[in-house]
mmCIF file of C-alpha atoms and ligand atoms in Angstrom:
data_model
loop_
_atom_site.group_PDB
_atom_site.id
_atom_site.type_symbol
_atom_site.label_atom_id
_atom_site.label_comp_id
_atom_site.label_asym_id
_atom_site.label_seq_id
_atom_site.Cartn_x
_atom_site.Cartn_y
_atom_site.Cartn_z
ATOM 1 C CA MET A 50 -73.971 7.094 -140.721
ATOM 2 C CA ASP A 51 -75.899 8.290 -143.738
ATOM 3 C CA ASP A 52 -76.782 11.917 -144.012
ATOM 4 C CA LEU A 53 -73.964 13.426 -142.027
ATOM 5 C CA LEU A 54 -74.482 17.015 -140.978
ATOM 6 C CA GLY A 55 -73.079 19.527 -143.452
ATOM 7 C CA HIS A 56 -69.962 21.243 -142.157
ATOM 8 C CA GLU A 57 -66.852 23.200 -143.006
ATOM 9 C CA SER A 58 -63.494 22.391 -141.528
ATOM 10 C CA ALA A 59 -59.978 23.769 -141.344
ATOM 11 C CA GLY A 60 -56.681 22.502 -139.966
ATOM 12 C CA SER A 61 -55.641 19.088 -138.752
ATOM 13 C CA GLY A 62 -55.189 17.434 -135.381
ATOM 14 C CA PRO A 63 -57.595 17.043 -132.447
ATOM 15 C CA VAL A 64 -61.116 17.846 -133.565
ATOM 16 C CA LEU A 65 -62.959 20.903 -132.239
ATOM 17 C CA VAL A 66 -66.656 20.801 -133.112
ATOM 18 C CA LEU A 67 -68.548 24.118 -133.099
ATOM 19 C CA ILE A 68 -72.341 24.015 -132.595
ATOM 20 C CA HIS A 69 -74.200 27.210 -133.475
ATOM 21 C CA GLY A 70 -77.093 28.940 -131.710
ATOM 22 C CA PHE A 71 -80.652 29.754 -132.757
ATOM 23 C CA PRO A 72 -81.586 30.622 -135.487
ATOM 24 C CA PHE A 73 -78.124 30.647 -136.984
ATOM 25 C CA ASP A 74 -75.726 28.362 -138.810
ATOM 26 C CA ARG A 75 -72.034 27.498 -139.114
ATOM 27 C CA ARG A 76 -71.237 30.967 -140.462
ATOM 28 C CA MET A 77 -71.468 32.427 -136.974
ATOM 29 C CA TRP A 78 -68.100 30.729 -136.317
ATOM 30 C CA ALA A 79 -66.245 32.309 -139.262
ATOM 31 C CA ALA A 80 -63.668 33.940 -136.968
ATOM 32 C CA GLN A 81 -62.978 30.688 -135.128
ATOM 33 C CA GLY A 82 -61.094 29.393 -138.162
ATOM 34 C CA ALA A 83 -58.193 31.160 -136.421
ATOM 35 C CA LEU A 84 -58.206 28.335 -133.852
ATOM 36 C CA ALA A 85 -57.210 25.821 -136.535
ATOM 37 C CA GLN A 86 -53.569 25.706 -135.503
ATOM 38 C CA GLY A 87 -52.698 22.268 -134.224
ATOM 39 C CA ARG A 88 -56.336 21.226 -134.328
ATOM 40 C CA ARG A 89 -59.100 20.572 -136.818
ATOM 41 C CA VAL A 90 -61.967 23.045 -136.438
ATOM 42 C CA VAL A 91 -65.317 21.720 -137.665
ATOM 43 C CA ALA A 92 -68.209 24.188 -137.894
ATOM 44 C CA LEU A 93 -71.438 22.274 -138.519
ATOM 45 C CA ASP A 94 -74.928 23.141 -139.646
ATOM 46 C CA LEU A 95 -77.698 21.548 -137.598
ATOM 47 C CA PRO A 96 -80.484 20.018 -139.752
ATOM 48 C CA GLY A 97 -82.587 22.198 -142.029
ATOM 49 C CA ARG A 98 -80.152 25.031 -142.762
ATOM 50 C CA GLY A 99 -76.954 25.860 -144.585
ATOM 51 C CA LEU A 100 -75.129 22.760 -145.798
ATOM 52 C CA SER A 101 -77.693 20.606 -143.944
ATOM 53 C CA ALA A 102 -80.646 22.285 -145.669
ATOM 54 C CA GLY A 103 -81.784 19.027 -147.245
ATOM 55 C CA MET A 104 -82.267 17.263 -143.900
ATOM 56 C CA SER A 105 -85.761 16.952 -142.511
ATOM 57 C CA VAL A 106 -86.566 18.846 -139.316
ATOM 58 C CA GLU A 107 -89.868 17.077 -138.761
ATOM 59 C CA GLY A 108 -90.168 16.071 -135.130
ATOM 60 C CA ALA A 109 -86.803 17.669 -134.316
ATOM 61 C CA THR A 110 -85.550 17.417 -130.735
ATOM 62 C CA ILE A 111 -82.384 18.604 -129.028
ATOM 63 C CA ASP A 112 -81.529 14.934 -128.402
ATOM 64 C CA GLY A 113 -82.011 14.185 -132.097
ATOM 65 C CA TYR A 114 -79.658 17.045 -132.976
ATOM 66 C CA ALA A 115 -77.123 15.653 -130.487
ATOM 67 C CA ASP A 116 -77.296 12.215 -132.116
ATOM 68 C CA ARG A 117 -76.507 13.844 -135.474
ATOM 69 C CA VAL A 118 -73.531 15.634 -133.934
ATOM 70 C CA ALA A 119 -72.397 12.301 -132.461
ATOM 71 C CA ASP A 120 -72.430 10.743 -135.942
ATOM 72 C CA LEU A 121 -70.324 13.625 -137.252
ATOM 73 C CA ILE A 122 -67.809 13.306 -134.409
ATOM 74 C CA LYS A 123 -67.462 9.586 -135.096
ATOM 75 C CA ALA A 124 -66.841 10.288 -138.767
ATOM 76 C CA GLU A 125 -64.408 13.145 -138.130
ATOM 77 C CA THR A 126 -62.361 11.467 -135.414
ATOM 78 C CA HIS A 127 -61.903 8.122 -137.069
ATOM 79 C CA GLY A 128 -58.372 7.086 -136.085
ATOM 80 C CA LEU A 129 -57.956 10.051 -133.733
ATOM 81 C CA GLY A 130 -59.259 8.477 -130.560
ATOM 82 C CA GLY A 131 -62.917 9.015 -131.302
ATOM 83 C CA GLN A 132 -63.304 12.115 -129.130
ATOM 84 C CA ALA A 133 -63.834 15.773 -129.902
ATOM 85 C CA ASP A 134 -63.506 19.042 -128.062
ATOM 86 C CA VAL A 135 -67.042 20.417 -128.232
ATOM 87 C CA SER A 136 -68.126 24.050 -128.201
ATOM 88 C CA GLY A 137 -71.804 24.991 -128.110
ATOM 89 C CA LEU A 138 -73.309 28.447 -128.104
ATOM 90 C CA SER A 139 -76.725 28.874 -126.522
ATOM 91 C CA MET A 140 -78.947 26.358 -128.361
ATOM 92 C CA GLY A 141 -75.656 24.712 -129.348
ATOM 93 C CA GLY A 142 -74.957 24.448 -125.616
ATOM 94 C CA TYR A 143 -78.263 22.628 -125.114
ATOM 95 C CA VAL A 144 -77.110 20.207 -127.816
ATOM 96 C CA ALA A 145 -73.733 19.861 -126.084
ATOM 97 C CA PHE A 146 -75.481 18.948 -122.801
ATOM 98 C CA SER A 147 -77.499 16.313 -124.621
ATOM 99 C CA LEU A 148 -74.339 15.011 -126.285
ATOM 100 C CA TRP A 149 -72.761 14.627 -122.846
ATOM 101 C CA ARG A 150 -75.893 12.871 -121.552
ATOM 102 C CA ARG A 151 -76.175 10.473 -124.489
ATOM 103 C CA HIS A 152 -72.642 10.076 -125.875
ATOM 104 C CA PRO A 153 -70.145 11.093 -123.167
ATOM 105 C CA GLU A 154 -67.468 8.830 -124.617
ATOM 106 C CA LEU A 155 -67.224 11.167 -127.630
ATOM 107 C CA VAL A 156 -66.575 14.341 -125.627
ATOM 108 C CA ARG A 157 -63.021 15.302 -124.685
ATOM 109 C CA SER A 158 -63.748 18.795 -123.384
ATOM 110 C CA LEU A 159 -66.597 21.318 -123.369
ATOM 111 C CA ILE A 160 -66.934 25.023 -124.050
ATOM 112 C CA LEU A 161 -70.346 26.328 -123.022
ATOM 113 C CA SER A 162 -70.842 29.840 -124.358
ATOM 114 C CA GLY A 163 -73.890 32.015 -123.627
ATOM 115 C CA THR A 164 -75.936 29.008 -122.603
ATOM 116 C CA ARG A 165 -78.069 27.796 -119.702
ATOM 117 C CA ALA A 166 -78.503 24.428 -118.008
ATOM 118 C CA GLY A 167 -82.084 24.925 -116.825
ATOM 119 C CA ALA A 168 -85.217 24.110 -118.802
ATOM 120 C CA ASP A 169 -87.605 26.834 -119.986
ATOM 121 C CA SER A 170 -90.021 28.331 -117.465
ATOM 122 C CA GLU A 171 -93.744 28.240 -118.299
ATOM 123 C CA GLU A 172 -93.399 31.838 -119.492
ATOM 124 C CA GLY A 173 -90.393 30.889 -121.613
ATOM 125 C CA ARG A 174 -92.279 27.979 -123.150
ATOM 126 C CA ALA A 175 -95.168 30.265 -124.059
ATOM 127 C CA ALA A 176 -92.712 32.699 -125.663
ATOM 128 C CA ARG A 177 -91.327 29.865 -127.830
ATOM 129 C CA THR A 178 -94.813 29.136 -129.125
ATOM 130 C CA ALA A 179 -95.440 32.839 -129.793
ATOM 131 C CA ASN A 180 -92.132 33.069 -131.661
ATOM 132 C CA ALA A 181 -93.052 30.008 -133.723
ATOM 133 C CA ASP A 182 -96.251 31.818 -134.727
ATOM 134 C CA ILE A 183 -94.224 34.867 -135.780
ATOM 135 C CA ALA A 184 -91.815 32.712 -137.814
ATOM 136 C CA TRP A 185 -94.770 30.999 -139.500
ATOM 137 C CA ALA A 186 -96.438 34.294 -140.387
ATOM 138 C CA GLU A 187 -93.422 36.430 -141.273
ATOM 139 C CA GLY A 188 -90.518 34.041 -141.831
ATOM 140 C CA THR A 189 -87.541 33.738 -139.466
ATOM 141 C CA ILE A 190 -86.579 37.332 -140.259
ATOM 142 C CA GLY A 191 -89.724 38.346 -138.374
ATOM 143 C CA LEU A 192 -87.938 37.340 -135.152
ATOM 144 C CA ALA A 193 -84.980 39.613 -135.794
ATOM 145 C CA GLU A 194 -86.736 42.778 -134.717
ATOM 146 C CA THR A 195 -87.382 41.585 -131.168
ATOM 147 C CA MET A 196 -84.278 39.417 -130.813
ATOM 148 C CA LEU A 197 -81.491 41.583 -132.244
ATOM 149 C CA ASP A 198 -81.228 44.023 -129.363
ATOM 150 C CA LYS A 199 -81.141 41.148 -126.896
ATOM 151 C CA ILE A 200 -78.532 39.249 -128.880
ATOM 152 C CA LEU A 201 -76.006 41.952 -129.706
ATOM 153 C CA ALA A 202 -74.152 44.334 -127.413
ATOM 154 C CA PRO A 203 -74.949 48.028 -128.053
ATOM 155 C CA THR A 204 -71.360 48.545 -129.210
ATOM 156 C CA THR A 205 -71.462 45.789 -131.845
ATOM 157 C CA GLY A 206 -71.000 47.280 -135.302
ATOM 158 C CA ASP A 207 -72.975 47.013 -138.514
ATOM 159 C CA GLU A 208 -70.750 44.419 -140.153
ATOM 160 C CA VAL A 209 -71.587 41.795 -137.515
ATOM 161 C CA ARG A 210 -75.192 43.012 -137.237
ATOM 162 C CA ASN A 211 -75.680 42.546 -140.999
ATOM 163 C CA ARG A 212 -74.205 39.056 -140.948
ATOM 164 C CA VAL A 213 -76.551 38.153 -138.116
ATOM 165 C CA ILE A 214 -79.552 39.561 -140.009
ATOM 166 C CA GLN A 215 -78.524 37.572 -143.075
ATOM 167 C CA MET A 216 -78.607 34.346 -141.055
ATOM 168 C CA PHE A 217 -82.070 35.192 -139.695
ATOM 169 C CA ASP A 218 -83.155 35.851 -143.250
ATOM 170 C CA GLU A 219 -81.770 32.620 -144.679
ATOM 171 C CA THR A 220 -82.927 30.169 -142.001
ATOM 172 C CA PRO A 221 -86.153 28.579 -143.298
ATOM 173 C CA ALA A 222 -89.202 29.265 -141.130
ATOM 174 C CA LEU A 223 -89.887 25.548 -140.696
ATOM 175 C CA THR A 224 -86.364 25.090 -139.362
ATOM 176 C CA ALA A 225 -86.742 27.965 -136.895
ATOM 177 C CA ILE A 226 -90.076 26.533 -135.738
ATOM 178 C CA ALA A 227 -88.527 23.089 -135.298
ATOM 179 C CA ASP A 228 -85.705 24.631 -133.226
ATOM 180 C CA LEU A 229 -88.173 26.553 -131.084
ATOM 181 C CA VAL A 230 -90.218 23.450 -130.320
ATOM 182 C CA ALA A 231 -87.037 21.444 -129.652
ATOM 183 C CA MET A 232 -85.746 24.111 -127.242
ATOM 184 C CA ARG A 233 -89.150 24.479 -125.574
ATOM 185 C CA ASP A 234 -89.334 20.756 -124.878
ATOM 186 C CA ARG A 235 -85.689 20.158 -123.973
ATOM 187 C CA ALA A 236 -84.663 18.397 -120.779
ATOM 188 C CA ASP A 237 -83.440 20.267 -117.735
ATOM 189 C CA SER A 238 -79.674 19.723 -117.595
ATOM 190 C CA THR A 239 -79.052 21.154 -114.131
ATOM 191 C CA ASP A 240 -78.548 17.724 -112.577
ATOM 192 C CA LEU A 241 -76.228 16.777 -115.414
ATOM 193 C CA LEU A 242 -73.664 19.417 -114.458
ATOM 194 C CA GLY A 243 -72.289 17.382 -111.551
ATOM 195 C CA THR A 244 -71.631 14.439 -113.890
ATOM 196 C CA ILE A 245 -69.338 16.390 -116.218
ATOM 197 C CA ILE A 246 -65.809 15.123 -115.704
ATOM 198 C CA VAL A 247 -64.084 16.578 -118.779
ATOM 199 C CA PRO A 248 -62.289 19.961 -118.800
ATOM 200 C CA THR A 249 -64.950 22.635 -119.223
ATOM 201 C CA LEU A 250 -64.904 26.349 -119.977
ATOM 202 C CA VAL A 251 -67.985 28.511 -119.404
ATOM 203 C CA LEU A 252 -67.947 31.740 -121.423
ATOM 204 C CA ARG A 253 -70.305 34.686 -121.361
ATOM 205 C CA GLY A 254 -70.284 38.033 -123.170
ATOM 206 C CA SER A 255 -70.351 40.864 -120.619
ATOM 207 C CA GLU A 256 -73.474 42.326 -122.257
ATOM 208 C CA ASP A 257 -75.347 39.049 -122.841
ATOM 209 C CA ALA A 258 -79.023 39.813 -122.192
ATOM 210 C CA ILE A 259 -80.089 36.190 -122.658
ATOM 211 C CA ALA A 260 -77.635 34.159 -120.592
ATOM 212 C CA GLY A 261 -77.407 35.924 -117.229
ATOM 213 C CA GLU A 262 -74.165 36.312 -115.290
ATOM 214 C CA ALA A 263 -75.455 34.651 -112.098
ATOM 215 C CA ASP A 264 -76.709 31.610 -114.015
ATOM 216 C CA ALA A 265 -73.460 31.285 -115.972
ATOM 217 C CA LYS A 266 -71.363 31.466 -112.802
ATOM 218 C CA ALA A 267 -73.616 28.981 -111.012
ATOM 219 C CA MET A 268 -73.311 26.634 -113.972
ATOM 220 C CA ALA A 269 -69.503 26.833 -113.879
ATOM 221 C CA ALA A 270 -69.515 26.308 -110.097
ATOM 222 C CA ALA A 271 -71.619 23.159 -110.483
ATOM 223 C CA ILE A 272 -69.151 21.560 -112.930
ATOM 224 C CA ASN A 273 -66.130 20.053 -111.257
ATOM 225 C CA GLY A 274 -63.036 22.161 -112.073
ATOM 226 C CA ALA A 275 -64.770 24.285 -114.716
ATOM 227 C CA ARG A 276 -63.221 27.610 -115.661
ATOM 228 C CA PHE A 277 -65.316 30.719 -116.192
ATOM 229 C CA ALA A 278 -64.443 33.772 -118.273
ATOM 230 C CA THR A 279 -66.275 36.925 -119.291
ATOM 231 C CA ILE A 280 -65.724 38.313 -122.794
ATOM 232 C CA PRO A 281 -65.777 42.120 -122.538
ATOM 233 C CA ALA A 282 -67.784 44.288 -124.948
ATOM 234 C CA ALA A 283 -69.755 41.347 -126.315
ATOM 235 C CA GLY A 284 -73.341 40.166 -126.093
ATOM 236 C CA HIS A 285 -74.927 36.770 -126.684
ATOM 237 C CA LEU A 286 -72.951 36.191 -129.905
ATOM 238 C CA ALA A 287 -69.544 36.770 -128.316
ATOM 239 C CA PRO A 288 -67.609 34.604 -130.848
ATOM 240 C CA MET A 289 -68.790 36.992 -133.590
ATOM 241 C CA GLU A 290 -68.843 40.232 -131.610
ATOM 242 C CA SER A 291 -65.486 39.885 -129.919
ATOM 243 C CA PRO A 292 -63.744 37.132 -131.866
ATOM 244 C CA ASP A 293 -60.235 37.913 -130.615
ATOM 245 C CA GLY A 294 -61.357 37.943 -126.985
ATOM 246 C CA TRP A 295 -63.385 34.747 -127.382
ATOM 247 C CA ASN A 296 -60.588 32.933 -129.248
ATOM 248 C CA GLU A 297 -58.006 34.049 -126.693
ATOM 249 C CA ALA A 298 -60.112 32.689 -123.828
ATOM 250 C CA VAL A 299 -60.342 29.371 -125.683
ATOM 251 C CA ARG A 300 -56.600 29.240 -126.373
ATOM 252 C CA GLU A 301 -55.892 29.924 -122.741
ATOM 253 C CA PHE A 302 -58.315 27.183 -121.700
ATOM 254 C CA TYR A 303 -56.645 24.660 -123.964
ATOM 255 C CA SER A 304 -53.192 25.672 -122.806
ATOM 256 C CA HIS A 305 -54.199 25.066 -119.161
ATOM 257 C CA SER A 306 -56.134 21.866 -119.669
ATOM 258 C CA ILE A 307 -55.126 18.368 -120.640
ATOM 259 C CA VAL A 308 -56.289 19.020 -124.178
ATOM 260 C CA ALA A 309 -53.536 21.420 -125.283
ATOM 261 C CA GLY A 310 -53.114 20.490 -128.933
ATOM 262 C CA GLY A 311 -53.444 16.840 -127.940
ATOM 263 C CA LEU A 312 -49.749 16.787 -126.979
ATOM 264 C CA ASP A 313 -50.253 16.269 -123.258
ATOM 265 C CA GLU A 314 -52.311 13.213 -123.956
ATOM 266 C CA MET A 315 -49.522 11.684 -125.972
ATOM 267 C CA SER A 316 -46.808 12.239 -123.354
HETATM 268 C C1 MLT S 573 -79.704 30.858 -129.001
HETATM 269 O O1 MLT S 573 -78.930 31.791 -129.207
HETATM 270 O O2 MLT S 573 -79.445 29.722 -129.393
HETATM 271 C C2 MLT S 573 -80.994 31.120 -128.279
HETATM 272 O O3 MLT S 573 -80.967 32.390 -127.714
HETATM 273 C C3 MLT S 573 -81.263 30.087 -127.251
HETATM 274 C C4 MLT S 573 -82.559 30.282 -126.540
HETATM 275 O O4 MLT S 573 -83.423 31.027 -127.022
HETATM 276 O O5 MLT S 573 -82.748 29.656 -125.481
#
């Protein structure tokens, strides 16, 4: 388990692993530190950015990212049953699907926020390649102009907007390109949904222009017993844009599922 993913953590107890979206890093989960009551919240950086900046992204795949997350879960849960509650946003959701496909024994519950089970369409794949060209020519910040209005709700204020821009700015172009290729070539996870047997929460910001409402509801319907909640006044980055609403939905999920603070499991 050399080269564990860089991460920040808070609290102690059952482990909640937070997997960020594209082209961001662990800092998008700053407000989720508030969930570290009775659990250990671990916000990781996928390879090539933040605290994982030294890791190579050559030949990166979503499955490769998932294997790295699996190594981190094993390290973090040593002596705690070896399982983690996993939350993935968008690209982080694609990683969470892969984690379930490849390492289901490590997953105790899932939160799928602003994400999609399907693979990219031909048009979507072409857009990934075009975005990789932009990142190569202008740096990752070059993607902000076209992406920002799709990512953030119109009501989201400057403080969040500036933090988002900073993450665009600081993600190396090669990392963004690796992510884009990995997302473009990812597996379709639609058939995986029916195999998910852990408690699952599907979340979507009401203004999310990337993850559509119909798709999110269909995804929740395809997962046995999954809960679905809409976060009002939030876009694609709901955990940043409406942190109280997002955290409350998560608390409610844990209080209604077998994973509440780990106590139900012990009884
Ligand atoms: C993300 O937020 O991770 C991206 O929007 C995912 C994607 O482009 O499919």
